[in-house]
Structures are given as C-alpha cells and as structure tokens.
Amino acid sequence: RSKRRGRGQITVYSQEIAQEMKRATQIEQALRNAIIADQVDVHFQPIVDLRSDTVVGFEALARWCDADLGYVSPSIFVPLAEERGFIESLAETLLRKAAQAALSWPKELFLSFNLSSAQLMDPATSSRLLSIISQVGLDPRRLELEITETAVMADADVAQKIVSELRAAGVRVSLDDFGTGQSSLGRLRDFSFDKVKIDRAFVSRISADRASEHIIKAIVSMCEGLELEVVAEGIEDFAEALKLKALGCGMGQGYFYGKPADAVATMRYLSDRYVAASR
Ligand code: C2E
Ligand code: MG
Ligand code: MG
Ligand code: MG
C-alpha cells in the first residue's frame, strides 16, 4: 500500500520541486532585468530613540514590484540573488539609492543598511561599500550596517575582518534579529558591534507572555554591561512602546512609529515630525 502511495508522492514532490525551480528562475530573470532597468526601490523605516521619542535614523528596506509577478518580498529575492550570484549588483543599487536619499535628511540621522550573508563572506565587501558611499558623498559615520548572527557564523574570520575594516572607517555595525539565530553569546564578546536589534518575535509577545519580557530585560541588562545600544524591532502599538521603555530599551522601530515608506514620503515624515521634535 505504501509503495504505490510512496511512488505517487515522489512524483508529486518532484513536480513541486520542478515548479519551484521554474518560479525561482522566473524571479531571477525578472530581478536581473529590474536591476538593469533601475526598478528595484528602497523604502525607509524610522528608528526612534525611546528616551526622547525622536527619530534618530532610518533602516533601508528593499522593495520590488514586478509587472507579472506582483510584489515580491525581500526575504524571497535577497536570498535568491545570493544563491544565483548577483547579490553584489543588487546591494550596490540599493546602497547607492539609500545613501542618495539620506543626503537630504538632517545630518545627525543615520542610514541603516542590511548586509546579506554572502556579502559577509566576500573580503572585497568593505572597500566596495565604502567606495559607493564615498561616490555618493555620504559620511561613513552616518552609515550603519545590519548583520545577522547566521551571517556572522558562515565565515567568522572573513566577517570579522570586514566588520573591523568598516568600523575603522567610522561605520557602525548592529546585530540584527538578535535572539533568533543559533546565537552564541560569545559572538557578542569576540565581535565588535555597536548595537543589538531584538527580534520582533520577542516584542510581539511582550504583552502576552512574561517569558518574552524577562528575555528582553536580560538582553537590555547584558547590553548595558557591554555598552551596546539596544533597538527593539516591530513595535506595533503604544502598550508595547511603554513596556519597552519601562524595560530600559533605548531605541525602537516598528509600525507604531512608522511603516517603511519611499524617499518622498520619508521627507514628508521628517518635515512633519523631525523639525517639530527638535524645537
Ligand atoms: P529585517 O532587516 O529584520 O527588517 C525588518 C522587517 O520587519 C522588515 O520586513 C520590516 O518591514 C518589518 N517590520 C518592521 N516593523 C514591523 C512591525 O511593526 N510589524 C511587522 N509585522 N513587521 C515589521 P521586510 O521589509 O519584508 O524585510 C524582510 C527582511 O528582508 C529584512 O528583515 C532583511 O533581512 C531582508 N532585507 C530587506 N531589505 C534588504 C536589503 O536591502 N538587503 C538585504 N541584504 N536584506 C534585506
Ligand atoms: Mg534589518
Ligand atoms: Mg531584524
Ligand atoms: Mg528579520
């Protein structure tokens, strides 16, 4: 009985795999074309200092909407670009656009840019990134790079070299999605970071369970000792914002403070809030 079903399943699976590969290739082609045609966009989400309730920077988030495929999430197309070997050209386009937009913001605001794991395995990454922002004219001290634990683990020696070269140039580095990867606390000791971003998974459960609250409290206290800034990701309402402030979390980001928006809407956001806040 199992034999026949088994064989049937194999057919179904291999068809699914074939379908998936076909779709991946379709996305790859469309994305390569979109990069050339300058159709991949970048949006910006505010990062707020919870102690003063002011915007301190923006995270750049890749956005792409294809005519046939519709909206494709960066969590799909970034890994695909890595696998298929064109993450470099995607990242270059994105950083160029993001840095360009940041030139219009008040100078004290930073730009936070996500680095993919493939970039952290390539020793040429630091000089490449620095040359892009220097061409655009963005001060490296206004740039922050977000890297994940998983990416750091892939090739720790190369990653460490890239991070120290960037930090030597004045770029800050934050550890993204903290608490979700195969974390090793040793990583925080051996690597030089400036910031830790607590993953949304903890923040979204903060009102529902005490465990998340305790975990956040522990991360905050550990980061205080290590002199690392803490950012809570995915703050969606006022109650969460209040709780995180009470737990001593210094910075926050999430729909409550602002959804990712394009460069024009970001300037509007700033003229509405930023000027008013600094008066
Ligand atoms: P991430 O770096 O952890 O970015 C945060 C994600 O959470 C973003 O999803 C953002 O839109 C979403 N988010 C922010 N606040 C809230 C909230 O209050 N509620 C909810 N439900 N979500 C919130 P997005 O833009 O879909 O990006 C997903 C991931 O794709 C990013 O996670 C990052 O790992 C990757 N990514 C995005 N842009 C880039 C890029 O330019 N380069 C690289 N290498 N990766 C990127
Ligand atoms: Mg990020
Ligand atoms: Mg994150
Ligand atoms: Mg994430």
Coordinates of C-alpha atoms and ligand atoms in Angstrom, one line a residue:
R1 CA 0.0 0.0 0.0
S2 CA 2.8 2.4 0.9
K3 CA 4.7 1.6 -2.2
R4 CA 2.1 2.9 -4.6
R5 CA 1.5 6.0 -2.5
G6 CA 5.2 6.4 -2.0
R7 CA 5.8 6.4 -5.7
G8 CA 2.9 8.8 -6.2
Q9 CA 4.3 11.2 -3.6
I10 CA 7.7 11.1 -5.2
T11 CA 6.1 12.2 -8.5
V12 CA 4.2 15.0 -6.7
Y13 CA 7.3 16.2 -4.9
S14 CA 9.5 16.2 -7.9
Q15 CA 6.8 18.2 -9.8
E16 CA 6.7 20.6 -6.9
I17 CA 10.4 21.0 -6.9
A18 CA 10.4 21.5 -10.7
Q19 CA 7.7 24.1 -10.3
E20 CA 9.6 25.9 -7.6
M21 CA 12.8 25.9 -9.6
K22 CA 10.9 27.3 -12.6
R23 CA 9.5 30.0 -10.4
A24 CA 12.9 30.8 -8.9
T25 CA 14.4 31.1 -12.4
Q26 CA 11.5 33.4 -13.4
I27 CA 12.1 35.6 -10.4
E28 CA 15.8 35.6 -11.1
Q29 CA 15.3 36.8 -14.7
A30 CA 12.8 39.4 -13.8
L31 CA 15.0 40.7 -10.9
R32 CA 18.1 40.9 -13.1
N33 CA 16.2 42.9 -15.6
A34 CA 14.7 45.1 -12.8
I35 CA 18.2 45.9 -11.5
I36 CA 19.3 47.0 -15.0
A37 CA 16.1 49.0 -15.6
D38 CA 16.5 50.6 -12.2
Q39 CA 13.2 49.3 -11.0
V40 CA 14.2 48.0 -7.6
D41 CA 13.4 50.5 -5.0
V42 CA 14.3 51.2 -1.4
H43 CA 12.0 52.3 1.4
F44 CA 12.9 53.7 4.8
Q45 CA 11.6 52.9 8.2
P46 CA 12.2 55.3 11.1
I47 CA 14.3 54.2 14.1
V48 CA 13.3 56.1 17.2
D49 CA 15.2 57.0 20.4
L50 CA 12.7 55.8 23.1
R51 CA 14.2 58.1 25.8
S52 CA 13.4 61.3 23.8
D53 CA 10.8 60.0 21.3
T54 CA 12.8 61.4 18.4
V55 CA 13.8 59.9 15.1
V56 CA 17.5 59.0 15.0
G57 CA 17.8 57.2 11.7
F58 CA 16.1 55.0 9.1
E59 CA 16.5 51.4 8.0
A60 CA 16.6 50.9 4.3
L61 CA 14.4 48.1 3.1
A62 CA 14.4 46.8 -0.5
R63 CA 11.2 46.9 -2.4
W64 CA 10.4 45.4 -5.7
C65 CA 7.1 45.0 -7.6
D66 CA 7.2 43.2 -10.9
A67 CA 4.6 43.8 -13.6
D68 CA 3.9 40.0 -13.9
L69 CA 5.0 38.6 -10.5
G70 CA 3.5 41.4 -8.4
Y71 CA 5.1 42.3 -5.1
V72 CA 8.0 40.0 -4.2
S73 CA 9.3 40.2 -0.6
P74 CA 12.9 40.9 0.0
S75 CA 13.0 37.8 2.2
I76 CA 12.5 35.9 -1.1
F77 CA 14.5 37.9 -3.6
V78 CA 17.6 38.7 -1.4
P79 CA 18.4 35.1 -0.7
L80 CA 17.7 34.3 -4.3
A81 CA 20.1 36.9 -5.5
E82 CA 22.7 35.4 -3.1
E83 CA 22.2 31.9 -4.4
R84 CA 22.3 32.9 -8.0
G85 CA 25.4 35.1 -7.6
F86 CA 24.2 38.6 -8.2
I87 CA 23.8 39.9 -4.7
E88 CA 26.6 42.4 -5.3
S89 CA 24.9 44.2 -8.1
L90 CA 21.6 44.2 -6.1
A91 CA 23.3 45.5 -3.0
E92 CA 25.2 48.2 -4.9
T93 CA 22.0 49.6 -6.5
L94 CA 20.2 49.6 -3.1
L95 CA 23.0 51.2 -1.2
R96 CA 23.5 53.8 -3.9
K97 CA 19.8 54.8 -3.8
A98 CA 19.6 54.7 0.0
A99 CA 22.7 56.8 0.5
Q100 CA 21.5 59.3 -2.1
A101 CA 18.2 59.7 -0.2
A102 CA 20.0 60.0 3.1
L103 CA 21.8 63.1 1.8
S104 CA 18.5 65.0 2.0
W105 CA 17.9 64.2 5.7
P106 CA 19.2 66.2 8.6
K107 CA 22.9 65.3 9.1
E108 CA 22.5 63.8 12.5
L109 CA 20.3 61.0 11.2
F110 CA 21.9 57.7 10.3
L111 CA 21.1 55.3 7.5
S112 CA 20.9 51.6 8.4
F113 CA 21.5 49.1 5.6
N114 CA 21.2 45.3 5.7
L115 CA 24.1 43.2 4.7
S116 CA 23.5 39.7 3.4
S117 CA 25.5 36.6 4.4
A118 CA 27.1 36.3 1.0
Q119 CA 28.4 39.9 1.3
L120 CA 29.9 39.0 4.7
M121 CA 31.9 36.1 3.1
D122 CA 33.4 38.3 0.4
P123 CA 36.6 40.1 1.6
A124 CA 36.1 42.8 -1.1
T125 CA 32.8 43.9 0.6
S126 CA 34.2 46.6 2.9
S127 CA 36.1 48.5 0.2
R128 CA 33.2 48.1 -2.2
L129 CA 30.7 49.6 0.3
L130 CA 33.0 52.4 1.3
S131 CA 33.6 53.4 -2.3
I132 CA 29.9 53.5 -3.1
I133 CA 29.1 55.9 -0.2
S134 CA 32.1 58.0 -1.0
Q135 CA 31.0 58.3 -4.6
V136 CA 27.5 59.4 -3.4
G137 CA 29.1 61.7 -0.7
L138 CA 27.6 60.1 2.4
D139 CA 29.8 60.4 5.5
P140 CA 30.7 56.8 6.7
R141 CA 29.9 57.9 10.2
R142 CA 26.2 58.2 9.1
L143 CA 26.2 54.6 7.9
E144 CA 25.2 51.7 10.0
L145 CA 25.2 48.1 8.7
E146 CA 22.9 45.4 10.0
I147 CA 24.2 41.8 10.0
T148 CA 22.7 38.7 11.4
E149 CA 24.2 36.0 13.7
T150 CA 23.7 33.4 11.0
A151 CA 25.7 35.5 8.5
V152 CA 28.5 36.1 11.0
M153 CA 28.7 32.3 11.7
A154 CA 29.1 31.4 8.0
D155 CA 32.7 32.5 7.8
A156 CA 33.5 34.2 11.1
D157 CA 37.1 35.1 10.2
V158 CA 36.2 36.9 7.0
A159 CA 33.2 38.5 8.6
Q160 CA 35.3 39.8 11.5
K161 CA 37.8 41.3 9.1
I162 CA 35.0 43.1 7.1
V163 CA 33.4 44.4 10.3
S164 CA 36.7 45.7 11.7
E165 CA 37.6 47.4 8.4
L166 CA 34.2 49.1 8.3
R167 CA 34.3 50.2 11.9
A168 CA 37.8 51.6 11.4
A169 CA 36.2 53.8 8.7
G170 CA 33.6 55.1 11.1
V171 CA 30.7 52.8 10.0
R172 CA 28.6 51.4 12.9
V173 CA 27.5 47.8 12.9
S174 CA 24.5 46.3 14.5
L175 CA 23.5 42.7 15.1
D176 CA 20.1 42.1 13.5
D177 CA 17.3 39.7 14.5
F178 CA 19.0 39.1 17.9
G179 CA 17.7 36.0 19.7
T180 CA 16.5 34.0 16.7
G181 CA 19.7 32.6 15.1
Q182 CA 21.9 29.9 16.6
S183 CA 23.1 32.6 18.9
S184 CA 26.2 32.3 20.8
L185 CA 26.8 34.9 23.4
G186 CA 30.5 34.6 22.8
R187 CA 29.8 36.3 19.5
L188 CA 29.0 39.4 21.4
R189 CA 32.3 39.3 23.2
D190 CA 34.6 38.4 20.2
F191 CA 32.9 40.7 17.7
S192 CA 32.8 44.4 17.9
F193 CA 29.2 45.6 17.5
D194 CA 27.6 48.9 18.3
K195 CA 24.0 47.8 18.6
V196 CA 21.8 44.9 19.1
K197 CA 18.4 44.7 17.5
I198 CA 16.0 42.5 19.4
D199 CA 13.9 40.4 17.0
R200 CA 10.3 41.2 16.5
A201 CA 9.4 37.7 17.8
F202 CA 10.1 38.8 21.4
V203 CA 8.5 42.2 21.0
S204 CA 5.2 40.9 19.6
R205 CA 4.8 38.6 22.5
I206 CA 5.7 41.1 25.2
S207 CA 2.1 41.8 26.2
A208 CA 1.1 38.1 26.1
D209 CA 3.8 36.3 28.0
R210 CA 6.1 37.0 30.8
A211 CA 8.9 35.0 29.3
S212 CA 9.5 37.4 26.5
E213 CA 9.6 40.3 29.0
H214 CA 12.2 38.5 31.0
I215 CA 14.3 37.8 27.9
I216 CA 14.2 41.4 26.8
K217 CA 15.1 42.5 30.3
A218 CA 18.1 40.2 30.3
I219 CA 19.2 41.4 26.8
V220 CA 18.9 45.0 27.9
S221 CA 21.0 44.5 31.0
M222 CA 23.6 42.4 29.2
C223 CA 23.9 45.2 26.5
E224 CA 24.3 47.8 29.2
G225 CA 27.3 46.0 30.6
L226 CA 28.7 45.6 27.1
E227 CA 28.0 49.2 26.3
L228 CA 25.8 48.2 23.3
E229 CA 22.8 50.2 22.2
V230 CA 19.5 48.2 22.1
V231 CA 16.9 48.5 19.5
A232 CA 13.5 46.7 19.8
E233 CA 12.1 45.7 16.4
G234 CA 8.5 45.5 15.4
I235 CA 6.8 47.8 18.0
E236 CA 3.2 47.9 16.8
D237 CA 1.3 49.7 19.5
F238 CA 1.5 52.2 22.3
A239 CA 1.3 49.5 25.0
E240 CA 4.4 47.7 23.6
A241 CA 6.2 51.0 23.3
L242 CA 5.5 51.8 27.0
K243 CA 6.6 48.3 28.1
L244 CA 9.9 48.5 26.2
K245 CA 10.6 52.0 27.6
A246 CA 10.0 50.6 31.1
L247 CA 12.4 47.7 30.5
G248 CA 15.1 50.3 29.6
C249 CA 15.2 49.6 25.9
G250 CA 16.9 52.7 24.4
M251 CA 15.6 52.6 20.8
G252 CA 12.7 51.2 18.9
Q253 CA 11.3 50.6 15.5
G254 CA 8.0 49.4 14.2
Y255 CA 4.7 50.2 12.6
F256 CA 3.7 52.2 15.7
Y257 CA 6.4 54.8 14.9
G258 CA 6.2 54.4 11.1
K259 CA 5.9 51.9 8.3
P260 CA 8.6 51.7 5.7
A261 CA 7.9 54.4 3.1
D262 CA 9.5 55.7 0.0
A263 CA 12.1 58.5 -0.1
V264 CA 9.5 61.2 -0.8
A265 CA 7.1 60.1 2.0
T266 CA 10.2 59.9 4.3
M267 CA 11.0 63.5 3.7
R268 CA 7.4 64.4 4.5
Y269 CA 7.6 62.3 7.6
L270 CA 10.7 64.2 8.6
S271 CA 9.2 67.6 7.9
D272 CA 6.1 66.7 10.0
R273 CA 7.9 65.3 13.0
Y274 CA 11.6 65.9 12.9
V275 CA 11.6 69.7 12.8
A276 CA 8.8 69.8 15.3
A277 CA 10.6 67.5 17.7
S278 CA 13.9 69.4 17.7
R279 CA 12.3 72.7 18.5
Ligands
C2E1 P1 14.9 42.9 8.8 O1 16.2 43.5 8.5 O2 14.8 42.3 10.2 O3 13.8 44.0 8.7 C1 12.7 44.2 9.5 C2 11.4 43.6 8.8 O4 10.3 43.8 9.7 C3 11.0 44.4 7.5 O5 10.4 43.4 6.7 C4 10.0 45.4 8.1 O6 9.2 45.9 7.1 C5 9.3 44.5 9.1 N1 8.7 45.3 10.1 C6 9.1 46.5 10.7 N2 8.3 46.9 11.7 C7 7.3 46.0 11.8 C8 6.1 45.9 12.6 O7 5.9 46.7 13.5 N3 5.4 44.8 12.4 C9 5.7 43.8 11.4 N4 4.8 42.8 11.3 N5 6.7 43.9 10.6 C10 7.6 45.0 10.8 P2 10.7 43.4 5.1 O8 10.9 44.8 4.6 O9 9.8 42.5 4.4 O10 12.2 42.7 5.0 C11 12.4 41.4 5.4 C12 13.8 41.1 5.5 O11 14.4 41.1 4.2 C13 14.6 42.0 6.4 O12 14.5 41.7 7.8 C14 16.0 41.8 5.9 O13 16.6 40.6 6.4 C15 15.8 41.5 4.4 N6 16.1 42.7 3.6 C16 15.2 43.8 3.3 N7 15.9 44.7 2.6 C17 17.1 44.2 2.4 C18 18.3 44.8 1.7 O14 18.3 45.9 1.2 N8 19.4 44.0 1.8 C19 19.5 42.8 2.4 N9 20.6 42.1 2.4 N10 18.4 42.3 3.1 C20 17.3 43.0 3.1
MG2 MG 17.4 44.8 9.4
MG3 MG 15.5 42.5 12.0
MG4 MG 14.2 39.9 10.1

